[in-house]
């Protein structure tokens, strides 16, 4: 039952995060006007706003003008829902669930903005950074508690230095995002998150080139890879480090 409620909550929030991720970079209100078809500008009816279901029933097309609806919408809705439902299974029904749901929410919005505009909005980071800091210092602290602050510094410096060396391979948004990730994961797992993100980014790039969506040398958003890499590190990082140490011993 809790699993089902978490899934539904994720589905509804995921739908909202699509709107947030699309509108915040353009400095538009996230409540008004109501959602409309970007092609024919028609305001969507209630039945067209049901997460995932509308997309499937309409076969991914606008009912009026038949314009293709981006696959990003149902993907973000479904991923948010599945992660919301799975998180408690990984971290247990504890205060940590709130932290994981907050982190998933941040990544859902970052994913939408970065895929559509190649931007990770400052306003989103400025909203989530204090929220996650409060959660980490107040009701779901790391041990030791200051690992949050250390993680944030490590995340920021690591990406900042790589941005300097790679000259433009890393955007300012990616650097700031990793400072926020550090708050949640702590120093050690933030390093793991970075390596997994670059690995996932490489895979995305190769797949993108294979299916002809990405051209060699063309910039591509790093946000989606950071989201995937960091969630893996967050849920499985400790187990991965343990397995690695065991192999090395
Ligand atoms: Zn339309």
Tab-separated table of C-alpha atoms and ligand atoms in Angstrom:
chain	number	residue	atom	x	y	z
A	1	UNK	CA	0.000	0.000	0.000
A	2	UNK	CA	2.763	2.455	0.982
A	3	UNK	CA	4.601	1.367	-2.142
A	4	UNK	CA	1.554	2.208	-4.269
A	5	UNK	CA	1.039	5.604	-2.587
A	6	UNK	CA	4.731	6.461	-3.077
A	7	UNK	CA	4.396	5.538	-6.751
A	8	UNK	CA	1.316	7.744	-7.230
A	9	UNK	CA	2.956	10.636	-5.385
A	10	UNK	CA	6.005	10.314	-7.653
A	11	UNK	CA	3.795	10.201	-10.726
A	12	UNK	CA	1.954	13.416	-9.795
A	13	UNK	CA	5.113	15.233	-8.702
A	14	UNK	CA	6.959	14.010	-11.812
A	15	UNK	CA	4.252	15.632	-13.925
A	16	UNK	CA	4.717	18.879	-11.967
A	17	UNK	CA	8.532	18.683	-12.319
A	18	UNK	CA	8.127	18.578	-16.117
A	19	UNK	CA	6.366	21.929	-15.883
A	20	UNK	CA	8.935	23.330	-13.434
A	21	UNK	CA	11.889	22.169	-15.530
A	22	UNK	CA	10.398	23.646	-18.695
A	23	UNK	CA	9.263	26.975	-17.257
A	24	UNK	CA	11.837	28.035	-14.649
A	25	UNK	CA	14.710	28.496	-17.174
A	26	UNK	CA	12.410	30.800	-19.178
A	27	UNK	CA	11.489	32.696	-15.971
A	28	UNK	CA	7.799	31.759	-16.434
A	29	UNK	CA	5.334	31.139	-13.615
A	30	UNK	CA	5.006	27.481	-12.642
A	31	UNK	CA	1.280	27.781	-11.836
A	32	UNK	CA	-0.171	29.961	-14.598
A	33	UNK	CA	-1.019	29.706	-17.432
A	34	UNK	CA	-2.371	26.151	-17.463
A	35	UNK	CA	-0.395	23.599	-19.497
A	36	UNK	CA	-0.872	23.909	-23.228
A	37	UNK	CA	0.296	22.219	-26.419
A	38	UNK	CA	3.553	23.970	-27.423
A	39	UNK	CA	2.545	23.546	-31.073
A	40	UNK	CA	-1.116	24.690	-31.336
A	41	UNK	CA	-1.179	26.567	-27.949
A	42	UNK	CA	-4.476	24.906	-26.988
A	43	UNK	CA	-4.954	24.583	-23.202
A	44	UNK	CA	-4.889	20.918	-22.218
A	45	UNK	CA	-8.036	19.359	-20.767
A	46	UNK	CA	-8.079	17.406	-17.495
A	47	UNK	CA	-7.966	14.051	-19.274
A	48	UNK	CA	-4.868	15.146	-21.199
A	49	UNK	CA	-3.048	15.862	-17.935
A	50	UNK	CA	-3.094	12.341	-16.490
A	51	UNK	CA	0.576	11.369	-16.099
A	52	UNK	CA	1.793	8.680	-18.532
A	53	UNK	CA	-1.776	7.453	-19.266
A	54	UNK	CA	-2.644	10.453	-21.495
A	55	UNK	CA	0.587	10.024	-23.426
A	56	UNK	CA	-0.095	6.344	-24.070
A	57	UNK	CA	-3.792	6.848	-24.971
A	58	UNK	CA	-2.944	9.706	-27.359
A	59	UNK	CA	-0.065	7.652	-28.805
A	60	UNK	CA	2.337	10.494	-28.026
A	61	UNK	CA	0.461	13.073	-30.126
A	62	UNK	CA	-1.554	16.235	-29.435
A	63	UNK	CA	-5.285	15.460	-29.800
A	64	UNK	CA	-5.976	18.575	-31.853
A	65	UNK	CA	-2.924	19.248	-34.023
A	66	UNK	CA	-1.249	15.797	-33.889
A	67	UNK	CA	2.127	17.357	-33.014
A	68	UNK	CA	4.428	14.807	-31.404
A	69	UNK	CA	4.651	15.125	-27.620
A	70	UNK	CA	8.179	14.831	-26.248
A	71	UNK	CA	8.993	11.410	-24.798
A	72	UNK	CA	10.674	13.292	-21.933
A	73	UNK	CA	7.266	13.924	-20.259
A	74	UNK	CA	6.150	10.325	-19.633
A	75	UNK	CA	9.771	9.278	-19.053
A	76	UNK	CA	10.233	11.798	-16.220
A	77	UNK	CA	6.817	10.945	-14.746
A	78	UNK	CA	7.478	7.216	-14.772
A	79	UNK	CA	11.085	7.471	-13.528
A	80	UNK	CA	10.089	9.768	-10.670
A	81	UNK	CA	7.277	7.399	-9.717
A	82	UNK	CA	9.483	4.308	-9.799
A	83	UNK	CA	12.303	5.952	-7.846
A	84	UNK	CA	9.843	7.307	-5.234
A	85	UNK	CA	8.467	3.783	-4.778
A	86	UNK	CA	11.866	2.053	-4.738
A	87	UNK	CA	13.709	4.509	-2.453
A	88	UNK	CA	12.115	3.247	0.808
A	89	UNK	CA	13.108	-0.317	-0.114
A	90	UNK	CA	16.764	0.776	-0.340
A	91	UNK	CA	17.002	3.233	2.567
A	92	UNK	CA	14.235	1.809	4.806
A	93	UNK	CA	11.135	3.661	6.016
A	94	UNK	CA	13.031	6.352	7.915
A	95	UNK	CA	13.769	10.071	7.778
A	96	UNK	CA	16.183	9.211	4.967
A	97	UNK	CA	13.194	8.629	2.654
A	98	UNK	CA	12.512	12.379	2.743
A	99	UNK	CA	16.114	13.062	1.707
A	100	UNK	CA	15.956	10.548	-1.143
A	101	UNK	CA	12.624	11.925	-2.405
A	102	UNK	CA	14.064	15.453	-2.307
A	103	UNK	CA	17.144	14.329	-4.233
A	104	UNK	CA	15.000	12.512	-6.825
A	105	UNK	CA	12.875	15.666	-7.206
A	106	UNK	CA	15.966	17.803	-7.812
A	107	UNK	CA	17.216	15.386	-10.479
A	108	UNK	CA	13.829	15.169	-12.220
A	109	UNK	CA	13.789	18.964	-12.698
A	110	UNK	CA	17.487	19.137	-13.631
A	111	UNK	CA	16.905	16.372	-16.182
A	112	UNK	CA	14.046	18.272	-17.873
A	113	UNK	CA	15.869	21.633	-17.960
A	114	UNK	CA	19.160	20.187	-19.120
A	115	UNK	CA	17.622	18.016	-21.860
A	116	UNK	CA	15.465	20.882	-23.210
A	117	UNK	CA	17.757	23.887	-22.762
A	118	UNK	CA	21.218	22.536	-21.772
A	119	UNK	CA	20.825	24.541	-18.568
A	120	UNK	CA	20.734	23.649	-14.869
A	121	UNK	CA	18.834	26.647	-13.449
A	122	UNK	CA	20.361	28.519	-10.494
A	123	UNK	CA	16.894	29.071	-9.053
A	124	UNK	CA	16.371	25.322	-8.801
A	125	UNK	CA	19.726	24.791	-7.096
A	126	UNK	CA	19.072	27.729	-4.759
A	127	UNK	CA	15.766	26.148	-3.759
A	128	UNK	CA	17.102	22.644	-3.172
A	129	UNK	CA	20.482	23.477	-1.555
A	130	UNK	CA	19.060	24.950	1.695
A	131	UNK	CA	16.274	22.326	1.761
A	132	UNK	CA	18.754	19.441	1.550
A	133	UNK	CA	21.132	21.162	3.977
A	134	UNK	CA	18.347	21.447	6.566
A	135	UNK	CA	17.349	17.824	6.013
A	136	UNK	CA	20.940	16.630	6.344
A	137	UNK	CA	21.859	18.713	9.389
A	138	UNK	CA	18.524	18.483	11.156
A	139	UNK	CA	16.697	15.189	10.809
A	140	UNK	CA	18.708	12.774	8.686
A	141	UNK	CA	22.384	13.618	9.377
A	142	UNK	CA	25.351	11.730	7.989
A	143	UNK	CA	27.928	10.342	10.429
A	144	UNK	CA	29.869	12.440	11.193
A	145	UNK	CA	27.390	15.276	10.563
A	146	UNK	CA	30.044	17.516	8.956
A	147	UNK	CA	30.554	14.961	6.164
A	148	UNK	CA	27.744	16.888	4.404
A	149	UNK	CA	29.762	20.094	4.383
A	150	UNK	CA	32.961	18.267	3.427
A	151	UNK	CA	31.104	16.451	0.638
A	152	UNK	CA	29.827	19.754	-0.718
A	153	UNK	CA	33.346	21.234	-0.785
A	154	UNK	CA	34.773	18.066	-2.371
A	155	UNK	CA	31.998	17.996	-5.012
A	156	UNK	CA	32.505	21.643	-5.892
A	157	UNK	CA	36.325	21.574	-6.020
A	158	UNK	CA	36.508	18.283	-7.928
A	159	UNK	CA	34.329	19.586	-10.759
A	160	UNK	CA	35.784	23.076	-10.628
A	161	UNK	CA	39.324	21.734	-11.149
A	162	UNK	CA	38.169	19.415	-13.949
A	163	UNK	CA	36.356	22.337	-15.603
A	164	UNK	CA	39.597	24.337	-15.495
A	165	UNK	CA	41.644	21.494	-16.974
A	166	UNK	CA	39.084	20.442	-19.608
A	167	UNK	CA	38.316	24.064	-20.581
A	168	UNK	CA	34.562	23.998	-21.066
A	169	UNK	CA	33.888	20.265	-20.802
A	170	UNK	CA	31.958	20.996	-17.627
A	171	UNK	CA	29.358	23.729	-17.203
A	172	UNK	CA	28.910	26.046	-14.212
A	173	UNK	CA	25.582	24.347	-13.503
A	174	UNK	CA	27.259	20.936	-13.257
A	175	UNK	CA	29.809	22.311	-10.751
A	176	UNK	CA	27.107	23.842	-8.542
A	177	UNK	CA	24.953	20.733	-8.832
A	178	UNK	CA	27.825	18.640	-7.462
A	179	UNK	CA	28.177	21.010	-4.494
A	180	UNK	CA	24.518	20.219	-3.701
A	181	UNK	CA	25.030	16.477	-4.280
A	182	UNK	CA	27.932	16.561	-1.797
A	183	UNK	CA	25.567	17.743	0.946
A	184	UNK	CA	23.481	14.613	0.532
A	185	UNK	CA	26.122	11.969	-0.198
A	186	UNK	CA	29.096	13.082	1.896
A	187	UNK	CA	32.683	13.216	0.621
A	188	UNK	CA	33.365	9.559	-0.204
A	189	UNK	CA	30.159	8.803	-2.120
A	190	UNK	CA	30.375	12.138	-3.946
A	191	UNK	CA	33.637	10.962	-5.503
A	192	UNK	CA	31.948	7.658	-6.419
A	193	UNK	CA	29.012	9.632	-7.867
A	194	UNK	CA	31.361	11.638	-10.061
A	195	UNK	CA	33.081	8.573	-11.520
A	196	UNK	CA	29.754	6.851	-12.162
A	197	UNK	CA	28.390	10.051	-13.777
A	198	UNK	CA	31.287	10.270	-16.234
A	199	UNK	CA	30.901	6.550	-16.980
A	200	UNK	CA	27.147	6.939	-17.577
A	201	UNK	CA	27.828	10.101	-19.617
A	202	UNK	CA	30.231	8.184	-21.843
A	203	UNK	CA	27.660	5.427	-22.353
A	204	UNK	CA	24.939	8.010	-23.154
A	205	UNK	CA	27.305	9.660	-25.656
A	206	UNK	CA	28.131	6.376	-27.382
A	207	UNK	CA	24.476	5.297	-27.520
A	208	UNK	CA	23.527	8.786	-28.744
A	209	UNK	CA	26.053	8.574	-31.567
A	210	UNK	CA	24.989	5.010	-32.421
A	211	UNK	CA	21.343	6.033	-32.866
A	212	UNK	CA	22.356	9.251	-34.609
A	213	UNK	CA	21.020	11.673	-31.986
A	214	UNK	CA	24.443	13.025	-30.971
A	215	UNK	CA	27.217	14.127	-33.298
A	216	UNK	CA	30.876	13.735	-32.419
A	217	UNK	CA	32.280	16.838	-30.776
A	218	UNK	CA	28.821	18.314	-30.265
A	219	UNK	CA	28.066	19.398	-26.672
A	220	UNK	CA	25.508	17.291	-24.849
A	221	UNK	CA	23.864	17.831	-21.450
A	222	UNK	CA	25.733	16.226	-18.556
A	223	UNK	CA	22.792	16.607	-16.125
A	224	UNK	CA	21.007	13.344	-17.043
A	225	UNK	CA	24.245	11.365	-16.593
A	226	UNK	CA	24.858	13.091	-13.237
A	227	UNK	CA	21.328	12.173	-12.163
A	228	UNK	CA	21.746	8.492	-13.051
A	229	UNK	CA	25.324	8.205	-11.751
A	230	UNK	CA	24.506	9.919	-8.470
A	231	UNK	CA	21.374	7.861	-7.783
A	232	UNK	CA	23.420	4.672	-8.291
A	233	UNK	CA	26.109	6.002	-5.911
A	234	UNK	CA	23.464	7.087	-3.390
A	235	UNK	CA	21.694	3.722	-3.285
A	236	UNK	CA	24.571	1.301	-3.941
A	237	UNK	CA	27.797	3.266	-3.360
A	238	UNK	CA	28.605	1.772	0.039
A	239	UNK	CA	28.052	-1.770	-1.263
A	240	UNK	CA	30.171	-1.003	-4.330
A	241	UNK	CA	33.066	0.307	-2.224
A	242	UNK	CA	32.846	-2.768	0.000
A	243	UNK	CA	32.850	-5.139	-2.974
A	244	UNK	CA	35.789	-3.255	-4.507
A	245	UNK	CA	37.828	-3.420	-1.273
A	246	UNK	CA	37.089	-7.146	-0.963
A	247	UNK	CA	38.349	-7.781	-4.482
A	248	UNK	CA	41.522	-5.795	-3.863
A	249	UNK	CA	42.366	-7.518	-0.550
B	1	LIG	ZN1	-1.439	20.752	-30.410
